[in-house]
Coordinates of C-alpha atoms in Angstrom, one line a residue:
Chain U
M295 CA -35.9 -3.0 -3.0
K296 CA -36.0 -1.8 0.8
Q297 CA -33.5 -4.7 1.5
S298 CA -30.6 -3.1 -0.9
K299 CA -30.1 -0.5 1.0
D300 CA -29.8 -1.8 4.3
P301 CA -26.8 -3.5 3.7
F302 CA -25.6 -1.1 1.6
E303 CA -26.0 1.9 4.1
A304 CA -24.5 -0.3 6.2
A305 CA -21.7 -0.3 4.5
L306 CA -21.7 3.4 3.6
E307 CA -21.9 4.0 7.5
E308 CA -18.8 2.1 7.5
Q309 CA -17.2 4.0 4.7
E310 CA -18.1 7.7 6.1
E311 CA -16.0 7.0 9.4
S312 CA -12.9 6.2 7.4
P313 CA -12.1 9.3 5.1
P314 CA -14.1 12.6 5.4
D315 CA -12.9 14.4 3.2
S316 CA -13.3 12.0 0.2
P317 CA -15.8 14.0 -2.1
V318 CA -17.5 11.3 -4.1
G319 CA -18.8 9.5 -1.2
E320 CA -22.3 9.6 -0.3
D321 CA -23.8 11.4 -3.4
E322 CA -22.3 8.5 -5.6
L323 CA -24.1 6.0 -3.7
N324 CA -27.2 7.8 -3.7
S325 CA -27.4 8.6 -7.3
Q326 CA -26.9 4.9 -8.4
T327 CA -29.4 3.2 -6.2
P328 CA -31.8 2.6 -9.3
N329 CA -31.1 -0.5 -10.4
E330 CA -30.5 -0.7 -14.3
P331 CA -31.2 -4.3 -14.9
Q332 CA -30.2 -3.6 -18.6
N333 CA -27.0 -3.4 -17.5
Q334 CA -26.9 -6.5 -16.1
T335 CA -24.8 -8.1 -18.9
N336 CA -22.3 -5.7 -18.3
G337 CA -22.0 -6.5 -14.6
G338 CA -19.3 -8.7 -15.1
H339 CA -17.4 -6.4 -17.5
N340 CA -17.3 -3.3 -15.6
L341 CA -15.6 -4.4 -12.2
L342 CA -13.0 -1.7 -12.2
V343 CA -11.1 -3.4 -9.7
D344 CA -7.5 -3.1 -10.0
D345 CA -5.0 -2.7 -7.1
D346 CA -2.2 -3.5 -9.2
D347 CA -3.0 -0.7 -11.1
Y348 CA -3.3 1.6 -8.3
D349 CA 0.7 1.5 -8.4
N350 CA 0.9 2.0 -12.3
I351 CA -1.3 5.6 -12.3
G352 CA 0.0 6.8 -9.3
P353 CA 2.1 8.7 -10.5
N354 CA -0.3 9.8 -13.3
I355 CA -2.7 10.6 -11.1
K356 CA -0.1 13.3 -9.4
N357 CA -0.1 15.3 -12.5
P358 CA -0.6 19.1 -12.4
S359 CA -4.4 19.4 -13.2
H360 CA -5.3 20.1 -16.3
P361 CA -7.7 23.6 -16.8
S362 CA -10.9 21.7 -17.0
S363 CA -14.2 23.3 -17.2
S364 CA -16.5 22.6 -14.4
S365 CA -19.2 21.4 -16.9
T366 CA -17.5 18.4 -17.9
P367 CA -16.6 16.2 -14.9
K368 CA -21.1 16.2 -14.7
L369 CA -20.7 15.1 -18.4
H370 CA -18.3 12.5 -17.4
S371 CA -20.5 11.1 -14.9
T372 CA -24.1 11.5 -16.4
S373 CA -22.7 10.0 -19.6
V374 CA -20.5 7.3 -17.9
N375 CA -23.9 6.7 -15.8
A376 CA -25.5 5.5 -18.7
N377 CA -22.9 3.7 -20.3
V378 CA -21.8 1.6 -16.9
A379 CA -23.6 0.9 -13.7
T380 CA -22.4 -2.0 -12.2
R381 CA -19.7 -2.6 -9.9
A382 CA -19.4 -5.4 -7.2
T383 CA -18.4 -5.3 -3.7
T384 CA -16.8 -8.5 -3.0
K385 CA -18.3 -8.7 0.7
N386 CA -19.6 -12.4 0.3
K387 CA -22.7 -11.5 3.1
E388 CA -23.6 -8.4 0.5
Y389 CA -23.9 -10.9 -2.2
E390 CA -26.3 -12.9 -1.0
D391 CA -28.7 -10.6 -0.2
E392 CA -29.1 -8.7 -3.3
E393 CA -28.7 -8.8 -6.8
E394 CA -28.8 -5.1 -7.1
E395 CA -26.2 -4.4 -5.1
E396 CA -23.8 -5.5 -8.3
N397 CA -26.0 -2.8 -9.9
V398 CA -25.5 0.2 -7.7
E399 CA -22.3 2.0 -8.4
V400 CA -19.7 1.6 -5.6
E401 CA -16.7 3.1 -7.4
L402 CA -14.6 4.3 -4.9
S403 CA -16.2 4.4 -1.8
K404 CA -15.5 0.4 -1.6
F405 CA -12.2 -1.1 -2.9
P406 CA -12.7 -4.7 -2.5
S407 CA -11.0 -7.3 -4.6
S408 CA -7.8 -8.8 -2.5
A409 CA -9.7 -7.6 0.7
D410 CA -6.2 -6.5 1.9
P411 CA -6.6 -3.9 4.6
A412 CA -3.6 -2.4 4.2
K413 CA -4.0 -1.7 0.5
M414 CA -7.5 -0.6 1.2
A415 CA -6.3 2.1 3.9
K416 CA -3.3 3.2 1.7
M417 CA -5.9 3.9 -1.1
Q418 CA -8.7 5.4 1.4
A419 CA -5.8 7.6 2.7
I420 CA -4.4 8.7 -1.1
L421 CA -8.0 9.1 -2.5
S422 CA -9.0 11.3 0.7
Q423 CA -6.6 13.9 -0.6
F424 CA -7.1 14.1 -4.3
T425 CA -8.4 17.5 -5.6
E426 CA -11.6 17.4 -7.6
N427 CA -9.8 17.4 -10.7
Q428 CA -7.8 14.5 -9.5
M429 CA -11.3 12.3 -8.5
S430 CA -12.9 13.8 -11.7
R431 CA -10.1 12.0 -13.7
Y432 CA -10.0 8.8 -11.4
E433 CA -13.6 8.6 -12.0
S434 CA -13.1 8.7 -15.5
F435 CA -10.4 6.1 -15.4
R436 CA -12.0 3.3 -13.2
R437 CA -15.9 3.7 -15.0
S438 CA -14.7 3.4 -18.4
A439 CA -14.9 0.6 -20.6
L440 CA -15.2 -0.6 -24.1
Q441 CA -18.4 -1.7 -25.1
R442 CA -18.5 -5.3 -24.9
S443 CA -21.1 -5.1 -27.3
N444 CA -18.9 -3.7 -30.0
M445 CA -15.7 -6.0 -29.2
R446 CA -18.0 -8.3 -29.4
R447 CA -18.5 -7.8 -32.9
L448 CA -15.2 -6.7 -33.9
L449 CA -13.7 -10.1 -32.6
V450 CA -16.0 -12.1 -34.8
S451 CA -15.7 -10.1 -37.7
I452 CA -12.2 -11.2 -37.3
T453 CA -11.9 -14.6 -36.7
G454 CA -15.1 -15.3 -38.7
S455 CA -16.4 -17.5 -36.0
Q456 CA -19.8 -16.9 -33.9
K457 CA -18.6 -18.7 -30.8
I458 CA -17.1 -15.9 -29.0
S459 CA -17.4 -16.7 -25.0
L460 CA -17.6 -13.6 -22.5
P461 CA -15.0 -14.4 -20.4
M462 CA -12.9 -13.9 -24.0
T463 CA -14.8 -10.0 -24.4
I464 CA -14.2 -9.2 -21.3
V465 CA -10.7 -10.2 -21.1
V466 CA -9.9 -8.4 -24.6
C467 CA -11.6 -5.9 -23.5
G468 CA -9.4 -5.2 -20.4
I469 CA -6.5 -5.8 -22.6
A470 CA -7.5 -3.1 -24.8
K471 CA -8.2 -0.5 -22.3
M472 CA -4.6 -1.1 -20.7
F473 CA -3.2 -0.7 -24.0
V474 CA -5.1 2.7 -24.7
G475 CA -3.4 3.4 -21.2
E476 CA 0.2 3.2 -22.2
L477 CA -0.8 4.6 -25.3
V478 CA -2.0 7.8 -23.5
E479 CA 1.0 7.8 -20.6
K480 CA 3.5 7.5 -23.3
A481 CA 2.4 10.3 -25.4
R482 CA 2.0 12.4 -22.5
I483 CA 5.6 11.6 -21.5
V484 CA 6.7 12.8 -25.7
M485 CA 4.6 15.9 -24.6
T486 CA 7.0 16.4 -22.1
E487 CA 10.2 16.2 -23.3
R488 CA 9.4 17.8 -26.4
K489 CA 7.8 20.9 -23.7
E490 CA 4.5 21.0 -25.0
S491 CA 1.1 21.4 -23.7
G492 CA -2.9 20.8 -23.9
P493 CA -4.5 18.6 -25.7
I494 CA -2.9 15.4 -27.2
R495 CA -2.4 15.3 -30.9
P496 CA -2.0 12.5 -33.6
C497 CA 1.6 13.3 -33.9
H498 CA 2.5 12.4 -30.1
I499 CA 0.3 9.6 -30.5
R500 CA 2.0 8.0 -33.3
E501 CA 5.2 8.6 -31.8
A502 CA 3.6 6.8 -28.7
Y503 CA 3.0 4.0 -31.1
R504 CA 6.4 4.0 -32.7
R505 CA 7.8 3.7 -29.1
L506 CA 5.9 1.0 -27.7
K507 CA 6.6 -1.0 -31.3
L508 CA 10.4 -1.0 -30.0
E509 CA 9.6 -2.1 -26.6
G510 CA 7.7 -4.9 -28.3
K511 CA 4.6 -4.2 -26.5
V512 CA 2.6 -4.5 -30.0
P513 CA 2.0 -7.6 -31.2
K514 CA 4.0 -7.5 -34.9
R515 CA 2.4 -8.4 -38.3
S516 CA 3.5 -11.6 -39.6
V517 CA 2.5 -10.5 -43.2
Q518 CA 3.7 -7.3 -44.7
R519 CA 0.8 -5.0 -45.6
L520 CA 2.3 -4.0 -48.9
F521 CA -0.2 -1.8 -50.2
R522 CA -1.8 0.3 -47.6
Chain N
M867 CA 5.7 6.2 -39.6
S868 CA 3.2 6.0 -42.5
N869 CA 1.0 3.8 -41.3
P870 CA -1.3 5.5 -39.0
S871 CA -2.2 8.2 -41.6
A872 CA -3.1 5.9 -43.9
G873 CA -4.9 4.2 -41.2
A874 CA -8.3 5.6 -42.4
S875 CA -8.5 4.2 -45.7
S876 CA -6.9 1.1 -45.4
K877 CA -9.1 0.1 -42.4
S878 CA -11.9 0.0 -44.5
K879 CA -10.1 -1.7 -47.2
V880 CA -8.6 -4.2 -44.8
G881 CA -12.4 -4.4 -43.3
S882 CA -13.7 -5.3 -47.0
S883 CA -11.0 -8.1 -47.5
Q884 CA -11.2 -9.8 -44.3
P885 CA -12.6 -13.5 -44.8
S886 CA -15.7 -12.7 -43.0
E887 CA -19.1 -14.3 -43.4
T888 CA -20.7 -10.9 -41.0
S889 CA -20.9 -7.3 -43.0
F890 CA -19.2 -5.4 -41.0
K891 CA -17.5 -3.2 -42.5
R892 CA -15.1 -0.8 -40.3
K893 CA -17.5 2.0 -39.2
R894 CA -16.7 4.9 -37.9
G895 CA -16.4 6.0 -34.5
V896 CA -17.3 2.8 -32.9
F897 CA -15.5 3.4 -29.6
Q898 CA -15.6 7.0 -30.0
K899 CA -17.7 7.7 -26.7
D900 CA -16.1 5.7 -24.6
L901 CA -12.3 6.2 -25.4
Q902 CA -13.1 9.8 -24.7
H903 CA -13.6 9.0 -21.2
M904 CA -11.4 6.4 -21.1
M905 CA -8.8 8.7 -22.6
Y906 CA -9.3 11.7 -20.1
G907 CA -9.0 9.0 -17.4
F908 CA -5.4 8.2 -18.3
G909 CA -4.3 11.8 -18.5
D910 CA -5.4 13.7 -21.9
D911 CA -7.8 16.3 -21.9
P912 CA -11.0 16.3 -20.5
N913 CA -12.1 16.7 -24.4
P914 CA -9.7 15.2 -26.8
L915 CA -9.2 16.3 -29.8
P916 CA -11.0 14.2 -32.4
E917 CA -8.7 13.3 -34.9
T918 CA -6.6 12.0 -31.6
V919 CA -9.4 9.6 -31.0
A920 CA -9.8 8.4 -34.4
L921 CA -6.0 7.7 -34.3
V922 CA -6.3 5.8 -31.0
E923 CA -9.6 3.8 -32.2
D924 CA -7.7 2.6 -35.2
I925 CA -4.7 2.2 -33.5
V926 CA -6.6 -0.1 -30.7
V927 CA -8.8 -2.0 -33.5
E928 CA -5.6 -2.7 -35.8
Y929 CA -4.0 -4.2 -31.9
V930 CA -7.1 -6.1 -31.1
T931 CA -6.6 -7.6 -34.9
D932 CA -3.4 -8.5 -34.7
M933 CA -3.5 -10.4 -31.5
A934 CA -7.0 -11.8 -32.5
H935 CA -5.0 -13.3 -35.2
K936 CA -1.9 -14.7 -33.5
A937 CA -4.5 -16.4 -31.0
Q938 CA -6.3 -18.0 -33.7
D939 CA -2.6 -19.2 -34.6
I940 CA -2.5 -20.4 -31.0
G941 CA -6.1 -21.5 -30.7
S942 CA -6.2 -23.8 -33.9
K943 CA -3.4 -26.6 -32.7
R944 CA -5.8 -26.7 -30.1
G945 CA -8.9 -26.6 -31.5
K946 CA -11.0 -24.1 -31.3
L947 CA -10.1 -20.8 -30.3
S948 CA -10.5 -19.8 -25.7
V949 CA -9.6 -17.2 -23.3
D950 CA -6.0 -19.2 -22.7
D951 CA -4.9 -18.1 -26.4
F952 CA -5.4 -14.6 -25.4
L953 CA -3.6 -15.1 -21.7
Y954 CA -0.6 -16.8 -23.5
L955 CA -0.2 -13.4 -25.9
I956 CA 0.4 -11.6 -22.9
R957 CA 2.3 -13.7 -20.9
K958 CA 5.3 -11.9 -20.8
D959 CA 3.5 -8.2 -19.9
L960 CA 2.9 -8.8 -16.2
P961 CA 0.3 -6.1 -15.7
K962 CA -1.9 -6.9 -18.4
L963 CA -1.7 -10.7 -17.2
N964 CA -2.7 -9.5 -13.8
R965 CA -5.2 -7.6 -14.3
C966 CA -6.9 -10.3 -16.8
T967 CA -7.2 -13.1 -14.2
E968 CA -8.2 -10.6 -11.8
L969 CA -11.2 -10.1 -14.2
L970 CA -11.8 -13.1 -14.9
S971 CA -12.1 -14.1 -11.1
M972 CA -14.3 -11.3 -10.4
Q973 CA -16.4 -12.1 -13.2
E974 CA -16.2 -15.7 -11.8
E975 CA -17.3 -14.7 -8.0
L976 CA -19.7 -12.3 -10.0
K977 CA -21.7 -15.7 -11.5
Q978 CA -21.3 -17.4 -8.2
A979 CA -23.0 -14.7 -6.2
R980 CA -26.0 -14.0 -9.3
K981 CA -26.6 -18.1 -8.7
A982 CA -26.8 -17.7 -4.9
F983 CA -28.9 -14.5 -4.9
E984 CA -31.4 -16.8 -7.3
V985 CA -31.5 -19.5 -5.3
D986 CA -32.7 -17.6 -2.4
E987 CA -34.9 -15.7 -4.1
E988 CA -37.0 -18.5 -4.7
K989 CA -36.5 -19.6 -1.4
L990 CA -38.5 -16.2 -0.6
G991 CA -41.1 -16.9 -3.4
T992 CA -41.6 -20.3 -2.1
L993 CA -41.9 -18.5 1.5
E994 CA -44.6 -16.0 0.6

């Protein structure tokens, strides 16, 4: 157990130098060091490394913050902590040191994956300037995920076959999450067009879904559903 | 579009008419908790409306169902269903495709890392 802290703290110190204003850095890491072995199966699932998505969500993050109560960020973090607890860094030396490394929620202090220092630096710069609201929303964005077990059950019931491999579940969860993102973003666009505010209502979602259908992003049913 | 409005009842009908051996009657709110956080992350209110979440869940389940059926159609030609069938389906949608390849490669890395870790642990065990 002690070993896990060392490379991590080394990385943490390395982190502390860069964005001084990043609010989540240390607290996040310290609160996450308790190992959660039962979530290990979710390890691969919750790797929220998306350099590509950074660009996509850019404009979204800059949205004016919604009036959220102070209690909700905590609600998100605690319930999400229970839900998801794994995030891996790609620095290879840390992989070999401790498996618990992977169970620690590294979230925002590390941006592994392509290990592209330019992208990482850009991301750090952006993140350091986030308001608390934006940070909590970004945290929700990174950590949220559909449960793999539920997805697997759904896939089994759809295909009728028990042999749903793990990569397939992971892929479908990822695709579904991005689809939700498309829906919600389009619904927000619809709302601004109609000059409405507040929580998203079903009518916005339906309009967004209709537009996505027109764009061809929703697979069409080959069989007509006659009796709905 | 009248589909989502009848979505609630029709989903349960679809669930029971599916030729599946498992008795997965579409329960309400399977993904509800996760969806709430996800929608907040993507731009909704911190507390999304429950009817909105239910609608999004219905849409997502329908989306996954349609995708899975299409993937099955593709996969049946090859034999069995595989990941590549899904990847083929989203080939036109670049963000999704990139994201999926990223997820898969991360999963591979994790697998390798765990294997390496276990080997190390064995060595430690023998040393002690």
